[in-house]
Short mmCIF file of C-alpha atoms and ligand atoms in Angstrom, two decimals:
data_model
loop_
_atom_site.label_atom_id
_atom_site.label_comp_id
_atom_site.label_asym_id
_atom_site.label_seq_id
_atom_site.Cartn_x
_atom_site.Cartn_y
_atom_site.Cartn_z
CA UNK A 29 0.00 0.00 -0.01
CA UNK A 30 1.23 3.54 -0.71
CA UNK A 31 1.64 5.76 2.32
CA UNK A 32 1.48 9.46 3.10
CA UNK A 33 3.25 10.93 6.06
CA UNK A 34 2.50 14.25 7.61
CA UNK A 35 2.98 16.35 10.73
CA UNK A 36 0.51 18.37 12.58
CA UNK A 37 2.10 21.00 14.74
CA UNK A 38 0.59 24.20 16.29
CA UNK A 39 3.67 26.10 15.09
CA UNK A 40 2.60 25.52 11.36
CA UNK A 41 -0.21 28.16 11.65
CA UNK A 42 -1.74 29.55 8.51
CA UNK A 43 -4.51 31.67 10.01
CA UNK A 44 -7.81 31.70 11.75
CA UNK A 45 -10.92 30.54 9.88
CA UNK A 46 -13.31 33.27 9.20
CA UNK A 47 -16.70 31.57 9.57
CA UNK A 48 -17.82 33.40 6.43
CA UNK A 49 -15.58 30.97 4.49
CA UNK A 50 -18.57 28.67 4.63
CA UNK A 51 -20.98 30.92 2.90
CA UNK A 52 -23.31 30.21 0.02
CA UNK A 53 -25.21 31.98 -2.67
CA UNK A 54 -28.88 32.44 -3.64
CA UNK A 55 -29.60 33.93 -7.10
CA UNK A 56 -32.94 34.59 -8.76
CA UNK A 57 -32.11 31.82 -11.22
CA UNK A 58 -34.19 28.78 -12.11
CA UNK A 59 -35.74 27.23 -9.05
CA UNK A 60 -33.27 28.54 -6.44
CA UNK A 61 -35.69 31.02 -4.95
CA UNK A 62 -39.11 29.94 -6.26
CA UNK A 63 -39.95 26.39 -5.33
CA UNK A 64 -36.52 26.11 -3.66
CA UNK A 65 -36.52 28.43 -0.61
CA UNK A 66 -40.04 29.88 -1.22
CA UNK A 67 -43.14 27.98 -2.15
CA UNK A 68 -46.45 29.14 -0.63
CA UNK A 69 -48.83 26.28 -0.53
CA UNK A 70 -46.09 23.68 -0.01
CA UNK A 71 -46.92 21.51 3.02
CA UNK A 72 -43.96 22.70 4.99
CA UNK A 73 -44.32 26.39 3.99
CA UNK A 74 -44.48 28.94 6.95
CA UNK A 75 -46.84 31.92 6.98
CA UNK A 76 -44.40 33.78 4.77
CA UNK A 77 -44.30 31.05 2.13
CA UNK A 78 -40.79 29.73 3.00
CA UNK A 79 -40.32 25.99 2.86
CA UNK A 80 -39.34 24.78 6.35
CA UNK A 81 -37.90 21.55 4.90
CA UNK A 82 -35.46 23.62 2.86
CA UNK A 83 -34.82 25.91 5.86
CA UNK A 84 -33.95 22.88 8.03
CA UNK A 85 -31.43 21.63 5.51
CA UNK A 86 -29.86 25.05 5.14
CA UNK A 87 -29.40 25.23 8.93
CA UNK A 88 -27.85 21.74 8.92
CA UNK A 89 -25.52 22.76 5.99
CA UNK A 90 -24.20 25.58 8.13
CA UNK A 91 -23.90 28.72 6.00
CA UNK A 92 -23.22 31.87 8.10
CA UNK A 93 -23.55 34.18 5.12
CA UNK A 94 -25.47 34.07 1.85
CA UNK A 95 -24.76 36.21 -1.23
CA UNK A 96 -27.97 37.57 -2.85
CA UNK A 97 -29.64 38.28 -5.38
CA UNK A 98 -27.12 37.33 -8.12
CA UNK A 99 -25.12 36.54 -10.10
CA UNK A 100 -25.78 37.60 -13.59
CA UNK A 101 -29.35 38.33 -12.52
CA UNK A 102 -28.26 41.34 -10.48
CA UNK A 103 -26.84 43.18 -13.50
CA UNK A 104 -30.36 43.80 -14.86
CA UNK A 105 -32.23 43.95 -11.52
CA UNK A 106 -34.26 46.89 -10.12
CA UNK A 107 -34.34 46.18 -6.39
CA UNK A 108 -37.39 48.57 -5.98
CA UNK A 109 -39.46 46.20 -7.97
CA UNK A 110 -39.18 43.68 -5.08
CA UNK A 111 -40.61 45.90 -2.34
CA UNK A 112 -44.11 46.98 -1.31
CA UNK A 113 -47.41 45.20 -1.74
CA UNK A 114 -46.65 41.86 -3.47
CA UNK A 115 -49.83 42.04 -5.66
CA UNK A 116 -48.50 45.41 -7.18
CA UNK A 117 -45.00 44.17 -8.01
CA UNK A 118 -44.16 44.03 -11.74
CA UNK A 119 -43.45 40.89 -13.70
CA UNK A 120 -40.14 41.64 -15.41
CA UNK A 121 -38.17 39.89 -18.15
CA UNK A 122 -34.81 38.86 -16.71
CA UNK A 123 -32.40 38.87 -19.60
CA UNK A 124 -29.62 37.00 -17.74
CA UNK A 125 -31.48 33.77 -17.59
CA UNK A 126 -34.33 34.61 -20.10
CA UNK A 127 -36.87 34.10 -17.28
CA UNK A 128 -39.97 35.88 -15.95
CA UNK A 129 -39.21 37.41 -12.57
CA UNK A 130 -42.40 37.80 -10.56
CA UNK A 131 -40.73 39.76 -7.77
CA UNK A 132 -42.74 37.87 -5.15
CA UNK A 133 -39.50 37.63 -3.20
CA UNK A 134 -37.44 40.82 -2.75
CA UNK A 135 -35.14 42.34 -0.20
CA UNK A 136 -37.61 42.34 2.67
CA UNK A 137 -38.70 38.73 2.20
CA UNK A 138 -35.09 37.57 1.81
CA UNK A 139 -34.15 39.25 5.08
CA UNK A 140 -36.97 37.51 6.79
CA UNK A 141 -35.84 34.18 5.39
CA UNK A 142 -32.12 34.86 6.40
CA UNK A 143 -33.26 35.64 9.95
CA UNK A 144 -35.25 32.36 10.21
CA UNK A 145 -32.30 30.27 8.98
CA UNK A 146 -29.72 32.23 11.06
CA UNK A 147 -27.58 33.54 8.27
CA UNK A 148 -26.21 37.02 7.25
CA UNK A 149 -26.85 38.50 3.93
CA UNK A 150 -24.07 39.53 1.55
CA UNK A 151 -25.90 41.91 -0.80
CA UNK A 152 -24.87 42.53 -4.45
CA UNK A 153 -25.67 45.85 -6.17
CA UNK A 154 -26.42 46.30 -9.89
CA UNK A 155 -23.48 47.93 -11.58
CA UNK A 156 -24.55 46.65 -15.02
CA UNK A 157 -27.65 48.58 -15.96
CA UNK A 158 -27.66 50.81 -12.87
CA UNK A 159 -25.12 52.56 -10.67
CA UNK A 160 -24.38 54.86 -7.71
CA UNK A 161 -27.93 56.18 -7.12
CA UNK A 162 -29.63 52.78 -7.02
CA UNK A 163 -26.77 51.34 -4.82
CA UNK A 164 -26.84 54.21 -2.27
CA UNK A 165 -30.66 54.09 -2.10
CA UNK A 166 -30.53 50.38 -1.32
CA UNK A 167 -28.00 50.88 1.48
CA UNK A 168 -30.24 53.57 2.84
CA UNK A 169 -33.29 51.29 2.61
CA UNK A 170 -31.53 48.39 4.35
CA UNK A 171 -29.24 50.05 6.87
CA UNK A 172 -30.49 53.53 7.93
CA UNK A 173 -32.63 53.31 11.10
CA UNK A 174 -35.27 55.82 9.92
CA UNK A 175 -36.08 59.41 9.17
CA UNK A 176 -35.19 59.40 5.51
CA UNK A 177 -37.22 58.50 2.40
CA UNK A 178 -35.90 54.99 1.84
CA UNK A 179 -35.49 54.02 5.47
CA UNK A 180 -39.08 55.19 6.23
CA UNK A 181 -40.33 53.20 3.28
CA UNK A 182 -38.72 50.04 4.77
CA UNK A 183 -40.37 50.81 8.09
CA UNK A 184 -43.74 51.23 6.24
CA UNK A 185 -43.12 47.78 4.77
CA UNK A 186 -42.95 46.30 8.24
CA UNK A 187 -39.28 46.31 9.21
CA UNK A 188 -38.88 48.80 12.09
CA UNK A 189 -35.27 47.84 12.59
CA UNK A 190 -32.60 48.33 9.93
CA UNK A 191 -31.13 45.10 8.50
CA UNK A 192 -27.56 46.23 9.17
CA UNK A 193 -26.19 44.33 6.12
CA UNK A 194 -22.41 44.53 6.34
CA UNK A 195 -20.91 42.92 3.29
CA UNK A 196 -21.79 44.30 -0.22
CA UNK A 197 -20.60 43.17 -3.66
CA UNK A 198 -19.96 46.00 -6.10
CA UNK A 199 -21.63 44.30 -9.06
CA UNK A 200 -21.10 40.81 -10.46
CA UNK A 201 -18.58 39.48 -13.05
CA UNK A 202 -18.26 42.80 -14.72
CA UNK A 203 -15.37 41.48 -16.84
CA UNK A 204 -17.60 39.02 -18.62
CA UNK A 205 -18.95 39.95 -22.12
CA UNK A 206 -22.20 37.89 -21.19
CA UNK A 207 -22.90 40.41 -18.32
CA UNK A 208 -25.59 42.99 -18.98
CA UNK A 209 -23.59 46.29 -18.79
CA UNK A 210 -20.19 44.56 -19.24
CA UNK A 211 -17.36 47.01 -18.72
CA UNK A 212 -13.70 47.37 -19.34
CA UNK A 213 -11.55 47.23 -16.25
CA UNK A 214 -11.00 50.99 -16.24
CA UNK A 215 -14.75 51.76 -16.66
CA UNK A 216 -15.64 49.30 -13.96
CA UNK A 217 -12.90 50.47 -11.60
CA UNK A 218 -13.94 54.07 -11.75
CA UNK A 219 -17.73 53.20 -11.32
CA UNK A 220 -16.92 50.85 -8.47
CA UNK A 221 -14.83 53.52 -6.72
CA UNK A 222 -17.51 56.16 -6.96
CA UNK A 223 -20.30 53.66 -5.96
CA UNK A 224 -18.29 52.48 -2.87
CA UNK A 225 -17.67 56.09 -1.84
CA UNK A 226 -21.39 57.03 -1.95
CA UNK A 227 -22.36 53.68 -0.20
CA UNK A 228 -19.94 54.35 2.55
CA UNK A 229 -21.26 57.91 2.94
CA UNK A 230 -24.67 56.33 3.79
CA UNK A 231 -23.02 53.71 5.99
CA UNK A 232 -19.28 53.98 6.92
CA UNK A 233 -19.28 50.42 8.46
CA UNK A 234 -19.73 48.55 5.17
CA UNK A 235 -17.39 45.89 3.99
CA UNK A 236 -17.11 46.10 0.21
CA UNK A 237 -16.03 43.62 -2.46
CA UNK A 238 -14.68 44.68 -5.83
CA UNK A 239 -15.22 42.27 -8.78
CA UNK A 240 -12.25 40.28 -9.85
CA UNK A 241 -12.19 37.99 -12.90
CA UNK A 242 -15.03 35.63 -13.56
CA UNK A 243 -12.49 32.82 -13.90
CA UNK A 244 -8.83 32.11 -14.19
CA UNK A 245 -9.40 31.46 -17.89
CA UNK A 246 -10.64 34.98 -18.77
CA UNK A 247 -8.31 36.62 -21.33
CA UNK A 248 -8.18 39.74 -19.12
CA UNK A 249 -7.36 37.78 -15.94
CA UNK A 250 -4.52 39.52 -14.00
CA UNK A 251 -4.69 42.83 -15.83
CA UNK A 252 -8.34 43.13 -14.81
CA UNK A 253 -7.48 42.75 -11.11
CA UNK A 254 -4.56 45.19 -11.25
CA UNK A 255 -6.49 47.87 -13.11
CA UNK A 256 -9.65 47.54 -10.95
CA UNK A 257 -7.66 47.50 -7.69
CA UNK A 258 -5.57 50.49 -8.68
CA UNK A 259 -8.81 52.39 -8.98
CA UNK A 260 -10.55 51.05 -5.86
CA UNK A 261 -7.88 49.89 -3.40
CA UNK A 262 -8.68 52.47 -0.78
CA UNK A 263 -12.37 52.07 -0.78
CA UNK A 264 -12.81 48.25 -0.85
CA UNK A 265 -11.91 45.44 1.61
CA UNK A 266 -11.92 42.34 -0.67
CA UNK A 267 -11.54 41.33 -4.36
CA UNK A 268 -13.77 38.62 -5.59
CA UNK A 269 -12.93 35.33 -7.25
CA UNK A 270 -15.17 32.86 -9.03
CA UNK A 271 -14.20 29.34 -10.01
CA UNK A 272 -16.18 26.31 -11.34
CA UNK A 273 -14.71 22.88 -11.87
CA UNK A 274 -15.80 19.76 -13.73
CA UNK A 275 -14.49 16.48 -15.12
CA UNK A 276 -13.65 16.73 -18.78
CA UNK A 277 -14.31 13.50 -20.70
CA UNK A 278 -13.08 10.54 -18.75
CA UNK A 279 -10.04 12.37 -17.14
CA UNK A 280 -11.03 11.81 -13.54
CA UNK A 281 -7.41 12.24 -12.38
CA UNK A 282 -7.27 15.88 -13.53
CA UNK A 283 -10.74 16.52 -11.97
CA UNK A 284 -9.63 15.12 -8.62
CA UNK A 285 -6.72 17.61 -8.79
CA UNK A 286 -9.02 20.63 -9.17
CA UNK A 287 -8.00 21.99 -5.85
CA UNK A 288 -4.38 22.49 -7.18
CA UNK A 289 -5.97 24.71 -9.73
CA UNK A 290 -7.84 26.62 -7.07
CA UNK A 291 -4.56 27.08 -5.11
CA UNK A 292 -2.83 28.53 -8.09
CA UNK A 293 -5.76 30.84 -8.81
CA UNK A 294 -5.83 32.15 -5.23
CA UNK A 295 -2.01 32.55 -5.15
CA UNK A 296 -2.18 34.62 -8.40
CA UNK A 297 -4.90 36.98 -7.11
CA UNK A 298 -3.14 37.43 -3.83
CA UNK A 299 0.05 38.27 -5.68
CA UNK A 300 -1.75 40.73 -7.95
CA UNK A 301 -3.54 42.50 -4.96
CA UNK A 302 -0.21 42.72 -3.01
CA UNK A 303 1.55 44.18 -6.12
CA UNK A 304 -1.11 46.96 -6.17
CA UNK A 305 -0.64 47.45 -2.47
CA UNK A 306 3.08 47.83 -2.98
CA UNK A 307 2.94 50.19 -5.95
CA UNK A 308 0.17 52.31 -4.37
CA UNK A 309 2.09 52.39 -0.97
CA UNK A 310 -1.08 51.16 0.69
CA UNK A 311 -0.98 49.87 4.27
CA UNK A 312 -3.98 47.56 4.46
CA UNK A 313 -4.04 44.13 2.91
CA UNK A 314 -7.04 43.09 0.84
CA UNK A 315 -9.03 39.97 1.60
CA UNK A 316 -10.30 37.46 -0.96
CA UNK A 317 -13.99 36.88 -1.36
CA UNK A 318 -14.17 33.61 -3.25
CA UNK A 319 -17.93 34.25 -3.69
CA UNK A 320 -18.73 31.65 -6.29
CA UNK A 321 -17.18 28.23 -6.35
CA UNK A 322 -18.35 24.73 -6.97
CA UNK A 323 -18.36 21.75 -9.26
CA UNK A 324 -20.46 22.78 -12.34
CA UNK A 325 -20.81 20.74 -15.52
CA UNK A 326 -20.88 23.81 -17.68
CA UNK A 327 -20.28 21.68 -20.79
CA UNK A 328 -23.81 20.21 -20.30
CA UNK A 329 -25.43 23.65 -20.26
CA UNK A 330 -26.51 24.87 -23.67
CA UNK A 331 -26.01 28.54 -22.59
CA UNK A 332 -28.50 31.13 -21.48
CA UNK A 333 -28.92 32.63 -25.03
CA UNK A 334 -30.54 29.43 -26.17
CA UNK A 335 -33.26 29.41 -23.54
CA UNK A 336 -37.10 29.73 -24.11
CA UNK A 337 -38.43 32.50 -21.85
CA UNK A 338 -40.18 30.86 -18.94
CA UNK A 339 -41.31 31.38 -15.29
CA UNK A 340 -39.41 29.34 -12.74
CA UNK A 341 -37.69 27.09 -15.32
CA UNK A 342 -35.54 24.08 -14.30
CA UNK A 343 -32.07 25.48 -15.01
CA UNK A 344 -28.61 24.10 -14.27
CA UNK A 345 -29.82 21.41 -11.91
CA UNK A 346 -26.63 19.35 -11.82
CA UNK A 347 -26.74 16.07 -9.92
CA UNK A 348 -23.61 15.32 -7.90
CA UNK A 349 -21.72 12.10 -7.55
CA UNK A 350 -19.37 10.65 -4.90
CA UNK A 351 -16.43 11.95 -7.07
CA UNK A 352 -17.97 15.41 -7.06
CA UNK A 353 -18.36 15.32 -3.29
CA UNK A 354 -14.65 14.41 -2.89
CA UNK A 355 -13.69 17.31 -5.17
CA UNK A 356 -15.97 19.72 -3.20
CA UNK A 357 -14.27 18.47 0.07
CA UNK A 358 -10.91 19.09 -1.51
CA UNK A 359 -11.82 22.62 -2.67
CA UNK A 360 -12.72 23.36 0.87
CA UNK A 361 -9.25 22.13 1.94
CA UNK A 362 -7.85 24.61 -0.60
CA UNK A 363 -9.88 27.46 0.85
CA UNK A 364 -8.78 26.55 4.34
CA UNK A 365 -5.21 26.45 3.22
CA UNK A 366 -5.64 30.13 2.29
CA UNK A 367 -7.39 31.08 5.46
CA UNK A 368 -4.87 33.98 5.98
CA UNK A 369 -6.30 35.72 2.89
CA UNK A 370 -9.65 34.14 1.92
CA UNK A 371 -12.21 35.61 4.34
CA UNK A 372 -15.36 34.79 2.46
CA UNK A 373 -16.38 31.80 0.33
CA UNK A 374 -19.70 31.21 -1.26
CA UNK A 375 -20.65 27.66 -2.44
CA UNK A 376 -22.67 28.43 -5.61
CA UNK A 377 -25.48 28.01 -5.25
CA UNK A 378 -27.63 26.89 -2.28
CA UNK A 379 -30.79 25.26 -3.57
CA UNK A 380 -31.58 23.41 -6.84
CA UNK A 381 -29.23 25.41 -9.15
CA UNK A 382 -25.76 23.65 -8.85
CA UNK A 383 -26.67 23.11 -5.30
CA UNK A 384 -26.10 20.83 -2.27
CA UNK A 385 -29.93 20.92 -1.51
CA UNK A 386 -32.59 19.78 -3.97
CA UNK A 387 -36.37 20.30 -3.80
CA UNK A 388 -39.35 19.06 -5.73
CA UNK A 389 -42.30 21.50 -6.17
CA UNK A 390 -45.01 20.39 -3.72
CA UNK A 391 -42.77 17.49 -2.74
CA UNK A 392 -39.64 16.33 -1.03
CA UNK A 393 -36.23 17.90 -0.41
CA UNK A 394 -32.88 16.12 -0.09
CA UNK A 395 -29.19 16.39 0.36
CA UNK A 396 -26.93 15.97 -2.67
CA UNK A 397 -23.71 14.02 -2.17
CA UNK A 398 -21.75 17.35 -2.07
CA UNK A 399 -23.89 18.47 0.89
CA UNK A 400 -21.96 16.13 3.21
CA UNK A 401 -18.34 17.27 2.99
CA UNK A 402 -19.49 20.84 3.13
CA UNK A 403 -21.73 20.44 6.27
CA UNK A 404 -18.96 18.51 8.14
CA UNK A 405 -16.20 20.97 7.17
CA UNK A 406 -18.45 23.92 8.19
CA UNK A 407 -19.33 22.26 11.48
CA UNK A 408 -15.88 21.06 12.52
CA UNK A 409 -13.44 23.21 10.55
CA UNK A 410 -13.40 26.13 12.92
CA UNK A 411 -10.35 27.54 14.58
CA UNK A 412 -6.70 27.83 13.53
CA UNK A 413 -5.73 26.27 10.26
CA UNK A 414 -2.43 24.37 10.26
CA UNK A 415 -0.34 23.46 7.28
CA UNK A 416 0.45 19.74 7.12
CA UNK A 417 2.45 19.21 3.86
CA UNK A 418 1.91 15.42 3.16
CA UNK A 419 4.99 13.55 2.01
CA UNK A 420 3.45 11.27 -0.59
CA UNK A 421 3.86 10.13 -4.19
CA UNK A 422 2.73 12.40 -6.94
CA UNK A 423 0.81 11.68 -10.18
CA UNK A 424 0.71 13.46 -13.51
CA UNK A 425 -2.41 15.20 -14.71
CA UNK A 426 -3.24 16.81 -18.07
CA UNK A 427 -4.85 19.86 -16.47
CA UNK A 428 -2.84 20.47 -13.25
CA UNK A 429 0.53 18.94 -13.89
CA UNK A 430 2.06 16.82 -11.14
CA UNK A 431 -0.07 16.66 -7.92
CA UNK A 432 0.27 14.80 -4.72
CA UNK A 433 -1.98 11.71 -4.26
CA UNK A 434 -3.04 13.00 -0.86
CA UNK A 435 -4.10 16.58 -0.08
CA UNK A 436 -4.79 17.53 3.53
CA UNK A 437 -5.05 20.39 6.07
CA UNK A 438 -5.70 20.50 9.85
CA UNK A 439 -7.78 22.77 11.93
CA UNK A 440 -7.13 23.27 15.63
CA UNK A 441 -9.86 24.44 17.95
CA UNK A 442 -7.92 26.32 20.65
CA UNK A 443 -11.05 26.47 22.90
CA UNK A 444 -11.69 22.68 23.07
CA UNK A 445 -8.12 21.63 22.30
CA UNK A 446 -9.48 19.36 19.52
CA UNK A 447 -7.78 18.90 16.18
CA UNK A 448 -9.50 17.90 12.90
CA UNK A 449 -7.68 16.62 9.88
CA UNK A 450 -9.32 16.83 6.45
CA UNK A 451 -7.75 14.67 3.80
CA UNK A 452 -8.45 13.46 0.23
CA UNK A 453 -7.05 10.34 -1.40
CA UNK A 454 -6.89 11.06 -5.15
CA UNK A 455 -5.86 7.51 -6.13
CA UNK A 456 -8.65 6.06 -8.19
CA UNK A 457 -8.20 2.43 -7.02
CA UNK A 458 -5.82 2.12 -4.05
CA UNK A 459 -6.11 2.98 -0.36
CA UNK A 460 -3.28 5.00 1.16
CA UNK A 461 -1.91 4.46 4.66
CA UNK A 462 -1.82 7.76 6.55
CA UNK A 463 0.90 8.15 9.18
CA UNK A 464 0.53 11.35 11.25
CA UNK A 465 3.13 12.73 13.64
CA UNK A 466 1.07 14.69 16.23
CA UNK A 467 4.12 16.07 18.17
CA UNK A 468 2.61 18.52 20.50
CA UNK A 469 -0.59 16.55 21.05
CA UNK A 470 0.60 13.41 22.77
CA UNK A 471 -2.42 13.91 25.14
CA UNK A 472 -5.06 13.31 22.45
CA UNK A 473 -6.67 9.97 23.20
CA UNK A 474 -9.52 9.55 20.84
CA UNK A 475 -9.78 9.68 17.07
CA UNK A 476 -12.86 9.30 14.86
CA UNK A 477 -12.68 8.71 11.10
CA UNK A 478 -15.59 9.77 8.96
CA UNK A 479 -15.42 9.22 5.22
CA UNK A 480 -17.05 9.71 1.86
CA UNK A 481 -16.10 6.85 -0.49
CA UNK A 482 -18.02 4.28 -2.44
CA UNK A 483 -17.53 1.19 -4.57
CA UNK A 484 -19.22 3.21 -7.28
CA UNK A 485 -17.66 6.64 -7.55
CA UNK A 486 -20.56 7.71 -9.83
CA UNK A 487 -23.21 7.00 -7.11
CA UNK A 488 -25.57 9.89 -6.51
CA UNK A 489 -28.52 10.87 -4.32
CA UNK A 490 -31.91 11.50 -5.84
CA UNK A 491 -35.51 11.88 -4.75
CA UNK A 492 -36.02 8.08 -4.70
CA UNK A 493 -32.66 7.33 -3.00
CA UNK A 494 -31.84 10.42 -0.90
CA UNK A 495 -29.34 8.59 1.32
CA UNK A 496 -27.46 6.52 -1.22
CA UNK A 497 -24.38 8.63 -0.51
CA UNK A 498 -23.83 9.56 3.15
CA UNK A 499 -20.69 9.98 5.22
CA UNK A 500 -19.67 6.68 6.95
CA UNK A 501 -17.79 6.11 10.15
CA UNK A 502 -14.79 3.88 9.52
CA UNK A 503 -12.77 1.98 12.15
CA UNK A 504 -11.20 4.31 14.65
CA UNK A 505 -7.57 5.18 13.66
CA UNK A 506 -4.71 3.77 15.80
CA UNK A 507 -3.49 6.49 18.17
CA UNK A 508 -0.44 5.83 20.17
CA UNK A 509 2.09 8.21 21.74
CA UNK A 510 1.47 11.06 19.47
CA UNK A 511 1.32 8.99 16.37
CA UNK A 512 -1.82 8.33 14.39
CA UNK A 513 -2.38 5.65 11.69
CA UNK A 514 -5.35 5.41 9.46
CA UNK A 515 -6.21 4.12 5.97
CA UNK A 516 -7.68 6.48 3.34
CA UNK A 517 -9.93 4.56 1.00
CA UNK A 518 -9.41 5.00 -2.77
CA UNK A 519 -11.05 8.17 -4.21
CA UNK A 520 -12.20 9.41 -0.84
CA UNK A 521 -12.65 12.50 1.41
CA UNK A 522 -11.98 11.95 5.09
CA UNK A 523 -12.39 13.86 8.29
CA UNK A 524 -10.35 12.62 11.29
CA UNK A 525 -11.40 14.21 14.58
CA UNK A 526 -9.03 14.09 17.48
CA UNK A 527 -9.97 14.95 20.95
O1 LIG B 15 -23.83 30.69 -10.51
C1 LIG B 15 -24.24 30.79 -11.83
C2 LIG B 15 -23.72 31.93 -12.56
O2 LIG B 15 -22.36 31.72 -12.65
C3 LIG B 15 -23.82 33.27 -11.94
O3 LIG B 15 -24.99 33.92 -12.19
C4 LIG B 15 -22.70 34.13 -12.56
O4 LIG B 15 -22.20 35.07 -11.63
C5 LIG B 15 -21.64 32.99 -12.78
O5 LIG B 15 -21.18 33.11 -14.11
#
């Protein structure tokens, strides 16, 4: 059997996990909002029309922040359409997804939903078709206690207290030619700067995110970030990143190495942000908001321009396998490994659309395979992230070059003294023996190994078989005198909890 050796030591500290690393994303797209979160008439719906079966799963998933309302959708959105008496709200043509937007859910409804599931909103403003005025009015509507036109309107709509939304995205993917109101880096940088200034004049406590590139593959990647950040560095706190990953053809080896691509992408954006910091003689360091990431089989999506206009269409409802779950678990390892700079992460999206949670109109809801590594990492991956650097054989991939067979990271909860190791075995067919030197933790006496692996790496959950793929408890690892030994099954994601 191949083996992997690694050391967990409190001195190898990367940074503290910002809980917002475990965020998610709700867009007015397909069935994410309508029949996903919101379905009046569903047997589980509350008085406001929100499905409580979905809400329970969202709580279990553990998402402390949710980005809203887009995505591409936000670049054509008039937020004022979604406030006031529901019966008087307009039905609009959404050009991003060629859908009819009924506006039955708007800012006020979303805030109610966010409060019931116990999450914070990360609000995006429209810098495609709109700009400074709409953005500052939305901040006033949400965050000013009262005594002004927009804040009094919110109060008239039933929300006496301000929402105090802290994190705001200055537009979405403004580098993408598909975006309504697409801009050059210079055009966007100037608009983002002036919008940020006005928003901060309404509420100086905001935390603002400038749009980075839509992906590492954009032709303007790198120069987009440096131009935009040169214009906005002083007025923003984070730069955004978006990354979607999929298996191409039968090349599972490359797909399993997707986290190496995410590592490279983050390192490149950090380097670019720090270059702007140096040349601009800025003191503060920018954070990264990786506010869209997931496995997405984009090659199976015909593209939004080919869609028939419809209300609540089934769009991009990818079904995830064990292999996808292992990759999602590994992408979380990559985000944790960059906890010193990545402050916010948003699994895109939350319900039905490339999502960990699926729902049927009038019917059931269930957890996709990818739900499990996310929920476990969000629950147990809190504290101080420790670099572990596995010593293990490498393999060659077409997309990511040479990558190690095992990828891992550890998180130390200084309050409880517990340590959690997250590890992925990328070998398609063979287990790997894990040998961990625990050095400072000779006092740890118990270890629990939870794993996602299956004889069929294409196994999925669906409505008929919602628990076909679940995490399983393996035999407890051997723990003796500060040394831990466990076996990582082939093509697997593991969580080993030490206490
Ligand atoms: O998450 C789906 C879409 O992917 C979002 O609307 C857009 O921002 C990205 O391209």
